[in-house]
Tab-separated table of C-alpha atoms in Angstrom:
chain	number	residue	atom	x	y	z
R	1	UNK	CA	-26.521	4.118	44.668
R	2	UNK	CA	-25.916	0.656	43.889
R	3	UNK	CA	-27.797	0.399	40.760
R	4	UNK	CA	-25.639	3.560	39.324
R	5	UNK	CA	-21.979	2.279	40.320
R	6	UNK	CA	-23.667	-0.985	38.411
R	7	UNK	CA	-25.130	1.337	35.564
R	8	UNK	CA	-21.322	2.498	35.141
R	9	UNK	CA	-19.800	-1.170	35.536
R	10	UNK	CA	-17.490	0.119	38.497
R	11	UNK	CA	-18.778	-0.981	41.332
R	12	UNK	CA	-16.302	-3.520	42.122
R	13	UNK	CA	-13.482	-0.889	41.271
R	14	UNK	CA	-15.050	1.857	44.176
R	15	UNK	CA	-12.175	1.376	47.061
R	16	UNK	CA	-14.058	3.995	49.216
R	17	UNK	CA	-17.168	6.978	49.473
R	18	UNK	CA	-16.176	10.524	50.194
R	19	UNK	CA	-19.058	12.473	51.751
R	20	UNK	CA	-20.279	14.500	54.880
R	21	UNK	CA	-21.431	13.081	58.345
R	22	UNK	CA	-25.023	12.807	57.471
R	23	UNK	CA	-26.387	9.329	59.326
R	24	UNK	CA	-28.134	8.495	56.240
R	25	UNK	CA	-25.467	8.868	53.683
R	26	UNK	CA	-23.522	6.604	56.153
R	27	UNK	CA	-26.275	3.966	56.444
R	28	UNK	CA	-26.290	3.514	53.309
R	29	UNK	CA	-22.300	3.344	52.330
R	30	UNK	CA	-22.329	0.848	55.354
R	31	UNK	CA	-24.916	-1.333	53.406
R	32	UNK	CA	-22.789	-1.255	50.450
R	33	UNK	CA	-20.054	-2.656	52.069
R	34	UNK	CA	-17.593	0.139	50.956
R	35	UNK	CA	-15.026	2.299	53.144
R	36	UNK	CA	-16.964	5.507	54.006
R	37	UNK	CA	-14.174	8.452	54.169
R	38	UNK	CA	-15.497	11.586	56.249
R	39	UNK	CA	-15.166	14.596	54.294
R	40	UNK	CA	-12.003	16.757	55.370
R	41	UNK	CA	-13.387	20.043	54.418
R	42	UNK	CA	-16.598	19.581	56.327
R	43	UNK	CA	-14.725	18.670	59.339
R	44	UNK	CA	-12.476	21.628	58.945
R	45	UNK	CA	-15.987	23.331	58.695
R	46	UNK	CA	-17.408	22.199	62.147
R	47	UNK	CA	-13.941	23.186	63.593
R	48	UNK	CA	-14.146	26.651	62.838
R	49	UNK	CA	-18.005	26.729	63.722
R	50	UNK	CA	-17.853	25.180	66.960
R	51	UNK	CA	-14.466	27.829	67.763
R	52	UNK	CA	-16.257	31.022	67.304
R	53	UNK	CA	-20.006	29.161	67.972
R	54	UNK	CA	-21.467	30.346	64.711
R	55	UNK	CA	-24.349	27.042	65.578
R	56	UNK	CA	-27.144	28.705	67.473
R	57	UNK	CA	-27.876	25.665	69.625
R	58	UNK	CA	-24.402	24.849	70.855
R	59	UNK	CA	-24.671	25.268	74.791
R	60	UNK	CA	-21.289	26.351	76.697
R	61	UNK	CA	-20.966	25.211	79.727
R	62	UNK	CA	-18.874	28.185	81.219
R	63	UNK	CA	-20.266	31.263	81.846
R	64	UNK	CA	-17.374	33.054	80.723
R	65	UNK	CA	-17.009	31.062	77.615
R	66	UNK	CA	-20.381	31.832	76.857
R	67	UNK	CA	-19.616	35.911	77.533
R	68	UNK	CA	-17.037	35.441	74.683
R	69	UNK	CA	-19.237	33.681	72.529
R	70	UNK	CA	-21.429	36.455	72.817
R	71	UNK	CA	-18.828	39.188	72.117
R	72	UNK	CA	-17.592	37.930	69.014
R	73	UNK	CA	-21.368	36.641	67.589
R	74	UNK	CA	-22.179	40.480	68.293
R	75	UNK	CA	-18.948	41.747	65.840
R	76	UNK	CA	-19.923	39.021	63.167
R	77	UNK	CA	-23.425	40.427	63.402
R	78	UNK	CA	-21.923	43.893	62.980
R	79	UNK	CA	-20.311	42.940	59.884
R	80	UNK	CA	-22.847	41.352	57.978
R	81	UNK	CA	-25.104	44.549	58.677
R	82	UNK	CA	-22.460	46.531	57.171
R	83	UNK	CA	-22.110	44.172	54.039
R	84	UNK	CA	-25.991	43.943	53.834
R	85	UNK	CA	-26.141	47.545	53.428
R	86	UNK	CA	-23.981	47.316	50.521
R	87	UNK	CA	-25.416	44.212	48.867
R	88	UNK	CA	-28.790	45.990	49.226
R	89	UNK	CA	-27.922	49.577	48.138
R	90	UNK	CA	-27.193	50.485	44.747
R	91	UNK	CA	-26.057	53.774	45.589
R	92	UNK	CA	-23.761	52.817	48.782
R	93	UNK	CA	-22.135	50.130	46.192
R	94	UNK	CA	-21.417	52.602	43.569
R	95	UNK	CA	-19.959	54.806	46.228
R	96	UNK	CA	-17.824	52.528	47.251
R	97	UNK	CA	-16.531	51.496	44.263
R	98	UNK	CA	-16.377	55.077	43.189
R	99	UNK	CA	-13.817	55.447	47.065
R	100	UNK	CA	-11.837	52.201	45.646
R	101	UNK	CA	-10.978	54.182	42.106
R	102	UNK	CA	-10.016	57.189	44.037
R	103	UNK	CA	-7.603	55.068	46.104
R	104	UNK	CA	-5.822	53.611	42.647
R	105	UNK	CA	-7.380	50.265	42.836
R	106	UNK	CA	-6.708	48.147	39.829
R	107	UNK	CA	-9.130	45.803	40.917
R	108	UNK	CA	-12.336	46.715	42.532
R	109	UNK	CA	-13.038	44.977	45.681
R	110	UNK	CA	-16.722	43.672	46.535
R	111	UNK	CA	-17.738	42.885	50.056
R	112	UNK	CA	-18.842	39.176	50.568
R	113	UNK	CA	-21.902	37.774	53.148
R	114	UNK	CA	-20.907	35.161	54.973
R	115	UNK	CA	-22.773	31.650	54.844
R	116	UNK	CA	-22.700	29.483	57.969
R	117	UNK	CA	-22.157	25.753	56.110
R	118	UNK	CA	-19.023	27.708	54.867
R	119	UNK	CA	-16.932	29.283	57.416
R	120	UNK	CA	-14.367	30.670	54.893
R	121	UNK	CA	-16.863	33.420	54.203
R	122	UNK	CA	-16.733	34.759	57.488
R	123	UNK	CA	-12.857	34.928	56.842
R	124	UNK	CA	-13.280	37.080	53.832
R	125	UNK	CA	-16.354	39.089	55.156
R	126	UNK	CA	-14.870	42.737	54.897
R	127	UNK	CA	-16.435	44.935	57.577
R	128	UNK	CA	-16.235	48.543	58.083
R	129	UNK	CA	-16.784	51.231	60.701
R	130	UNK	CA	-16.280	49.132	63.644
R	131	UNK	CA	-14.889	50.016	67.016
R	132	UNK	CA	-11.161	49.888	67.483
R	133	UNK	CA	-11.179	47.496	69.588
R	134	UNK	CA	-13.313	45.249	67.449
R	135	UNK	CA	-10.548	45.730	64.729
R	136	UNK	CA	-7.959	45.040	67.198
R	137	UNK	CA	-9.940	41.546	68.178
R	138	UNK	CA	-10.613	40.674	64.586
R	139	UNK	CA	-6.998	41.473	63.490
R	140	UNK	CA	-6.382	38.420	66.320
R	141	UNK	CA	-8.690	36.301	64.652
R	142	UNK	CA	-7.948	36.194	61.305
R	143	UNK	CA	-4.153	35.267	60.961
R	144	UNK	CA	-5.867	32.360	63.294
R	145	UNK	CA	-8.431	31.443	60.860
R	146	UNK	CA	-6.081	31.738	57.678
R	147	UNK	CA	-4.389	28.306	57.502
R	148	UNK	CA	-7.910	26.897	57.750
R	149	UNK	CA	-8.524	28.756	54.364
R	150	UNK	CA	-5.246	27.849	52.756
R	151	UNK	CA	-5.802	23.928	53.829
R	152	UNK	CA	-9.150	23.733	52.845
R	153	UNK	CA	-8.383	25.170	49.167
R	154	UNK	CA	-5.171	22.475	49.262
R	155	UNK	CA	-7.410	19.616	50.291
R	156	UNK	CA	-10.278	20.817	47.907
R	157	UNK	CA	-8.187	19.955	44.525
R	158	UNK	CA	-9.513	18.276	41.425
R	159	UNK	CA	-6.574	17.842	39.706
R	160	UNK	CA	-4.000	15.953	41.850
R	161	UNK	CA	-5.085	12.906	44.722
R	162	UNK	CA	-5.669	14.980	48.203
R	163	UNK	CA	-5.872	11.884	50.391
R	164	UNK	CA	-2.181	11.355	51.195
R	165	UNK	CA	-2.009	15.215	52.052
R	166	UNK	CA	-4.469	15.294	54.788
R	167	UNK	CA	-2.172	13.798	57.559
R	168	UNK	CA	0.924	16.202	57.519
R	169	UNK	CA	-1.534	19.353	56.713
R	170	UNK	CA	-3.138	18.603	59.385
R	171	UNK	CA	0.548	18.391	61.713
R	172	UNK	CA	1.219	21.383	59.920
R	173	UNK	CA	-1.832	23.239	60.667
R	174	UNK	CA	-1.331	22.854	64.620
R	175	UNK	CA	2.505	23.788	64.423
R	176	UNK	CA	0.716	27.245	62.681
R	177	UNK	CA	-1.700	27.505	65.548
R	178	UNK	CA	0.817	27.055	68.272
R	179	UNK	CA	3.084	29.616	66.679
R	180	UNK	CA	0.606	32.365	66.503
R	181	UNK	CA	0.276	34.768	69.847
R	182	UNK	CA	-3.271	36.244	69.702
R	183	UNK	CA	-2.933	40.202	71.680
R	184	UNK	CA	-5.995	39.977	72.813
R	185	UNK	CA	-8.317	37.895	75.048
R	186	UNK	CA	-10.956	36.932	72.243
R	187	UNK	CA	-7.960	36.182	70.422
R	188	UNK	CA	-6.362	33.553	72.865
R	189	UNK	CA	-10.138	32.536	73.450
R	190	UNK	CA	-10.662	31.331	69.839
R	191	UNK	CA	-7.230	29.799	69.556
R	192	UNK	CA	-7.597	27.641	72.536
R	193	UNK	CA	-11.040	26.354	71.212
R	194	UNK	CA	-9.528	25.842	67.453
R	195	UNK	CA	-6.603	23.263	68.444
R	196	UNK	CA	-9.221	21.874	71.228
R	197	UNK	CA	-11.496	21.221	68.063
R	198	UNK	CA	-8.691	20.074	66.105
R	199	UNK	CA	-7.331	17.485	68.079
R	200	UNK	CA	-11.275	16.193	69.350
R	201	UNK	CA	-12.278	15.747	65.145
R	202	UNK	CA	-8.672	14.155	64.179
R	203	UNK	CA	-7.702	12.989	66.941
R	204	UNK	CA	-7.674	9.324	65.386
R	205	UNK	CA	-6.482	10.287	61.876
R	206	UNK	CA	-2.977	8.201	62.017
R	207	UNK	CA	-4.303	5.408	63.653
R	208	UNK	CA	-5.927	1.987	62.015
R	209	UNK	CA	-9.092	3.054	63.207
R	210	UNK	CA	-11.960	3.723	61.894
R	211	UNK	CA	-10.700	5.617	58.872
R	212	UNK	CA	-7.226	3.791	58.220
R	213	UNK	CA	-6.744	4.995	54.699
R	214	UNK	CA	-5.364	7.823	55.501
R	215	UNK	CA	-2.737	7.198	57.253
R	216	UNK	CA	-2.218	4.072	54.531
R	217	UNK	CA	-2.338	7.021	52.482
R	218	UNK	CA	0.357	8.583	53.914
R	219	UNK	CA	3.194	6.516	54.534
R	220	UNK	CA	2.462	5.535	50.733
R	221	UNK	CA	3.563	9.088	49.355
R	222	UNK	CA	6.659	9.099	48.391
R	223	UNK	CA	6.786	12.687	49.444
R	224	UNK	CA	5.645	11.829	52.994
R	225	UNK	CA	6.298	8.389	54.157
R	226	UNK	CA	6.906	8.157	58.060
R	227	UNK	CA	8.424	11.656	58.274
R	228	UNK	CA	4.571	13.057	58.165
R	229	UNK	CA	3.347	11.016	61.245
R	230	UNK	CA	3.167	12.825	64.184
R	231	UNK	CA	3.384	9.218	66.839
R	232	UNK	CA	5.797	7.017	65.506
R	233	UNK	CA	4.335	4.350	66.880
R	234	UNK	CA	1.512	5.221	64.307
R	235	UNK	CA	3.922	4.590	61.439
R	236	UNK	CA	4.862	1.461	62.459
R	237	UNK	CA	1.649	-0.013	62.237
R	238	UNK	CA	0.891	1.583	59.337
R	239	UNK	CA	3.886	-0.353	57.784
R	240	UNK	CA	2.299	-3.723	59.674
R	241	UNK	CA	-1.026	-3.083	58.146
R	242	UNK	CA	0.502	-2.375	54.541
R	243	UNK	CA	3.127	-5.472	54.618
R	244	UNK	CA	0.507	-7.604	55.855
R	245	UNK	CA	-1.442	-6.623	52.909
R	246	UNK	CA	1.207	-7.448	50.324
R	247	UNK	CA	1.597	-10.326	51.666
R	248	UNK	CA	-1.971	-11.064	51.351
R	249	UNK	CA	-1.746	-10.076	47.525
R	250	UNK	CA	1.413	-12.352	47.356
R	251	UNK	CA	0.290	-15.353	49.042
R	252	UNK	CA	-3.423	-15.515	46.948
R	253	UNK	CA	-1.102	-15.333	43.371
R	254	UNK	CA	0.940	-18.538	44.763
R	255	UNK	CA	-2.129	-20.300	45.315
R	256	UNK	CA	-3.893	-19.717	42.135
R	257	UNK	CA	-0.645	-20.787	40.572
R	258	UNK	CA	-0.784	-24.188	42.702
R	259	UNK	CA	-4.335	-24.435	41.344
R	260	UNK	CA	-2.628	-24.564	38.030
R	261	UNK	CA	-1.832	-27.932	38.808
R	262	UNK	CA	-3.276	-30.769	36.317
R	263	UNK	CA	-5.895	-33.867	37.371
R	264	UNK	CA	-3.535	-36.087	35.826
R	265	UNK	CA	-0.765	-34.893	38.217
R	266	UNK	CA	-3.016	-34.944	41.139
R	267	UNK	CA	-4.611	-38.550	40.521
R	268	UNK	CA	-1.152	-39.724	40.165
R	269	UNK	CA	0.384	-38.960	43.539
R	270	UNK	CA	-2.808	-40.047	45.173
R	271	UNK	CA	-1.450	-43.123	47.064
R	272	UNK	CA	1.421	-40.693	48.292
R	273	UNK	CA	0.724	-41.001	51.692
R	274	UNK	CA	3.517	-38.477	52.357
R	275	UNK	CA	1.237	-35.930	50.251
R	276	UNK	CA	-0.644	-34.205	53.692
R	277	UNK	CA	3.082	-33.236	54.931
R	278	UNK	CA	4.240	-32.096	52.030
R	279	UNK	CA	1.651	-29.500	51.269
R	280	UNK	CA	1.342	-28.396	54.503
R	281	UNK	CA	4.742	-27.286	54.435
R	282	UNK	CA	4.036	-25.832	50.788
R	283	UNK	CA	1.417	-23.694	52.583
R	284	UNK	CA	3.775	-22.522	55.490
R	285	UNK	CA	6.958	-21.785	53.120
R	286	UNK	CA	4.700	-19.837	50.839
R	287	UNK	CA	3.331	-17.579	53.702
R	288	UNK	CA	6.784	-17.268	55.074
R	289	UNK	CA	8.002	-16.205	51.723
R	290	UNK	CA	5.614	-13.909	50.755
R	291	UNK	CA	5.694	-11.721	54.324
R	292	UNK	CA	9.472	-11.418	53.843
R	293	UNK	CA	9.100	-10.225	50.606
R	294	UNK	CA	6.288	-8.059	51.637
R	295	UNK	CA	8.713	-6.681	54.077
R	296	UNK	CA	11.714	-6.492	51.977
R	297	UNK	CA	9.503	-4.643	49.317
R	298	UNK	CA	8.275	-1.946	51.719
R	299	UNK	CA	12.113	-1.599	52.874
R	300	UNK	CA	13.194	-0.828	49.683
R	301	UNK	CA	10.479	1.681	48.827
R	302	UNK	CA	11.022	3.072	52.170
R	303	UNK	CA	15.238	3.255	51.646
R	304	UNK	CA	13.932	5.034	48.554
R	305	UNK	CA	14.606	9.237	48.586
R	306	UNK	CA	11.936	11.399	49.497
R	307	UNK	CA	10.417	13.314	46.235
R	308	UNK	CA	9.523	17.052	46.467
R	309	UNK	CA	6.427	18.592	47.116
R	310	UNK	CA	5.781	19.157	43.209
R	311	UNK	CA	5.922	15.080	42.680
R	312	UNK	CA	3.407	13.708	41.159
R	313	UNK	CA	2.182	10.497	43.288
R	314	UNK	CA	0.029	8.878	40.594
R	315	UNK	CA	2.790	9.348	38.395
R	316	UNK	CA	5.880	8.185	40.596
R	317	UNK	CA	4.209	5.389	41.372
R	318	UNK	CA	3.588	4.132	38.038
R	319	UNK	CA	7.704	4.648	36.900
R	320	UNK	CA	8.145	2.279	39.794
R	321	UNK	CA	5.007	-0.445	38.793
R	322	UNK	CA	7.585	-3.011	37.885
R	323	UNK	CA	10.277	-2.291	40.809
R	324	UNK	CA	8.052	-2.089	43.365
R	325	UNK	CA	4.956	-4.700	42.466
R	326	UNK	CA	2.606	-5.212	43.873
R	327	UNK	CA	3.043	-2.489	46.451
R	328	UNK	CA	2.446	0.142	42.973
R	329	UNK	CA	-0.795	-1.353	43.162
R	330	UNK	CA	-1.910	-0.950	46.944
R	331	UNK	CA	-0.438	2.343	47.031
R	332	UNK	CA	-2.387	3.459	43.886
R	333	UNK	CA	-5.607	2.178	45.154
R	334	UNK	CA	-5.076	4.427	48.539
R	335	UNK	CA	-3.580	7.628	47.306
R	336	UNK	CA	-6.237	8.195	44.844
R	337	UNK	CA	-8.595	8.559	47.286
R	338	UNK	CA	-10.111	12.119	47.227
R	339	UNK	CA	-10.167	13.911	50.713
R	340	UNK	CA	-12.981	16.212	50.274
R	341	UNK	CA	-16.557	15.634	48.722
R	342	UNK	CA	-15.780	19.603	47.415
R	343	UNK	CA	-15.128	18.394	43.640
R	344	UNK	CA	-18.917	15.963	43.673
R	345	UNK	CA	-20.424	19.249	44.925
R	346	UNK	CA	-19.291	21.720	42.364
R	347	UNK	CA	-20.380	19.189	39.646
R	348	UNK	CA	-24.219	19.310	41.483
R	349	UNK	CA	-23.759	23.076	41.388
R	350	UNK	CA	-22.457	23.144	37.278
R	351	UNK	CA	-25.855	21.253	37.179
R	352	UNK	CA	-28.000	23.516	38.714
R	353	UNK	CA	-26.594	26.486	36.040
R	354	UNK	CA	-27.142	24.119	33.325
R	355	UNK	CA	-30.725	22.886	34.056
R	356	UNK	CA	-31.885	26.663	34.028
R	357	UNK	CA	-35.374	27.481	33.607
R	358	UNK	CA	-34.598	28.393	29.797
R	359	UNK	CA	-33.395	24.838	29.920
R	360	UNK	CA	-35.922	23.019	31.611
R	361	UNK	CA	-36.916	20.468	28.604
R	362	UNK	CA	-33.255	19.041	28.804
R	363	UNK	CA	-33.659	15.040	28.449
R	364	UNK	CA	-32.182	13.034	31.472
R	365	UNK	CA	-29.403	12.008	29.228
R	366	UNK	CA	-28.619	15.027	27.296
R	367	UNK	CA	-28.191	16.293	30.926
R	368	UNK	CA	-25.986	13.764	32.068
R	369	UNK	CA	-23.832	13.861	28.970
R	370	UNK	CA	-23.875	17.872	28.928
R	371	UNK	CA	-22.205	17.312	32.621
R	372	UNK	CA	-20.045	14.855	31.723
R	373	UNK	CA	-18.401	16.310	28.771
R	374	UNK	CA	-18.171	19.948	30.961
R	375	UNK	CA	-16.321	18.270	33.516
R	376	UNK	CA	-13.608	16.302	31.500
R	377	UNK	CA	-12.825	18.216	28.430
C-alpha cells in the first residue's frame, strides 16, 4: 500500500484511510502511520444486522429475544421464497409484469433478493402473499429501517465531502427513531435493538477518541459548527483540540522565520550574556501569541453565520483562505475526508465490468488508465 501512495507521489498528502473493520486492513493502516477512519456505511450495516439478527451465529441471551428473532428470520425467509420464485420463473415474471400494466404502471416494478453484507436490500425486498399479520409487522419495520436507507445514500456521495455530515445525521437519525411508535410487538422489538445498536457503534463519535476527525470535522462546517453536537461538553474540546492545533501551525512558522536569522548576526551577539533571557522570553511571547490568535481566529469563524444545507464546504472555505488562515487549511484537510469506503468499492466493481472475459488481454496499465479516465471525465 505503501509502495502505491509512493507510485502516485502522495503519500505524505494521505491525512487518513477509509475502510471496513477487517483486523488486517487495520494492521496495516496502523503500520503506515496514517489515521484509519471506520467506514460509516458498514457500521450502519452491522446496526441493522445485529437489530433484526440477519448473522446466523449471533447468540441472544434472552429467550424471548431469541423467540422474536425467530419470528421475523421466518417472514424474511418468506419473502425471499416469494422473490426467488420470480427471479427463477420466466413465466411468473412475465405475469407479473403483465398484472403491473393492467394496474397503469408507467414503470414496471421488479422484485429485488436481498444480500446480507447489504441490509438495504432487505428494505426494498417486495414480498407478496403473506399473512396479515406479517404485513402488519413489516409495515412496523420499515418506516424503522427507512432513515437507515436515506443516511446511508447521504453518507455514500462522490461528489461533495461526507465526513463533516456524519455527526448531526447520526443526532438526526435517533431523533427519527424516537419519534416513530411501532403498533406492534416485533415492531417495538426491532426499534429498541436499533437505537441500542446505535448508541453501542457511535457511542464515541463526538469525542477525541479514537476517531477524532469527525467531530474535528464537524465543528469545521460552516453549516454545522457546535449546533450539531449532541454533549456540549464535546464541542468544547473539539474547539481545544482545533485551537491548539493552529497554534501549533502558528508557532512552527515563527520559528522557521527566527531560523532566518544570519551567522553574522548570531556570531555578533555571542558575548551577550543577556542572550539565554532574551530568547527564552522570545519563545514564551511567541507561544502566547500564537494560542491567542489561534483562539481569536476560531472566534471569529465561529461569530461567523451559519451557511445552508446547499453550501458548499470545500468551496466556503476557500472564499475565506485569506480571512481565516491558517484555520482554511486545517479545516480543509478534515472535511475532505470521505465517510464511507462506498465510492473505492464501486470503482473495484467498474473494474470487474471492464476486465470482462472478452477483455481479458487488457495490459495492467491500459486497465488502470481505462479506470481512471471512467471515473473522472
Amino acid at each position: 500500500m505503501t509502495s502505491e501512495l509512493n507510485r502516485w507521489g502522495i503519500l505524505n498528502k494521505v491525512m487518513a484511510i477509509v475502510s471496513d473493520s477487517g483486523a488486517n486492513i487495520k494492521s496495516a493502516i496502523r503500520l503506515m502511520n496514517i489515521q484509519h477512519i471506520p467506514c460509516t456505511a458498514q457500521k450502519l450495516n452491522l446496526v441493522v444486522q445485529k437489530a433484526i439478527y440477519l448473522n446466523e451465529d449471533d447468540s441472544v441471551g434472552d429467550e424471548s429475544n431469541e423467540l422474536d428473532s425467530v419470528k421475523i428470520k421466518l417472514i424474511l425467509k418468506k419473502c425471499r421464497v416469494i422473490v426467488g420464485f420470480f427471479k427463477r420463473s420466466e413465466v411468473g415474471n412475465r405475469i407479473l409484469a403483465e398484472k403491473q400494466r393492467q394496474l397503469g404502471f408507467t414503470q414496471l416494478l421488479k422484485l429485488k433478493q436481498d444480500v446480507r453484507t447489504r441490509w438495504n436490500s432487505t428494505l426494498i425486498m417486495a414480498p407478496s402473499n403473506l399473512t396479515p399479520e406479517e404485513w402488519v409487522i413489516i409495515e412496523d419495520i420499515v418506516p424503522l429501517l427507512r432513515p437507515f436507507n436515506s443516511l446511508t445514500i447521504e453518507l455514500s456521495a462522490e461528489q461533495y465531502p461526507t465526513i463533516s455530515k456524519v455527526v448531526p445525521l447520526l443526532r438526526g437519525l435517533q431523533t427519527s427513531l424516537n419519534s416513530k411508535i411501532p403498533k406492534t410487538y416485533l415492531g417495538r422489538f426491532i426499534k429498541s435493538n436499533l437505537t441500542l445498536q446505535i448508541n453501542r457503534r457511535f457511542e464515541g463519535i463526538e469525542k477525541q477518541s479514537l476517531t477524532p476527525y469527525f467531530s474535528r470535522a464537524t465543528l469545521l462546517d460552516p453549516r454545522c459548527k457546535k449546533a450539531a453536537f449532541a454533549v456540549e461538553e464535546n464541542a468544547s474540546d473539539v474547539e481545544k483540540s482545533i485551537v491548539s492545533e493552529v497554534a501549533s501551525m502558528t508557532n512552527n512558522t515563527l520559528e522557521d522565520t527566527e531560523r532566518e536569522v544570519s551567522t553574522d548576526q548570531i556570531e555578533e551577539d555571542s558575548e551577550n550574556l543577556w542572550n539565554f533571557l532574551q530568547s527564552r522570553v522570545n519563545n514564551v511571547q511567541g507561544q502566547t501569541t500564537s494560542t491567542s490568535s489561534a483562539m481569536s481566529l476560531m472566534r471569529q469563524y465561529l461569530n461567523m453565520p451559519y451557511q445552508n444545507l446547499n453550501c458548499n464546504v470545500a468551496e466556503w472555505w476557500l472564499n475565506h483562505k485569506s480571512v481565516l488562515h491558517p484555520l482554511s487549511e486545517i479545516a480543509l484537510k478534515y472535511t475532505m475526508i470521505p465517510a464511507t469506503s462506498v465510492p473505492s468499492e464501486r470503482i473495484f466493481s467498474k473494474t470487474g465490468q471492464i476486465m470482462s472475459a472478452r477483455r481479458n488481454r487488457l495490459l495492467p496499465d491500459n486497465l488502470d488508465t481505462l479506470i481512471f479516465l471512467h471515473k473522472n471525465m
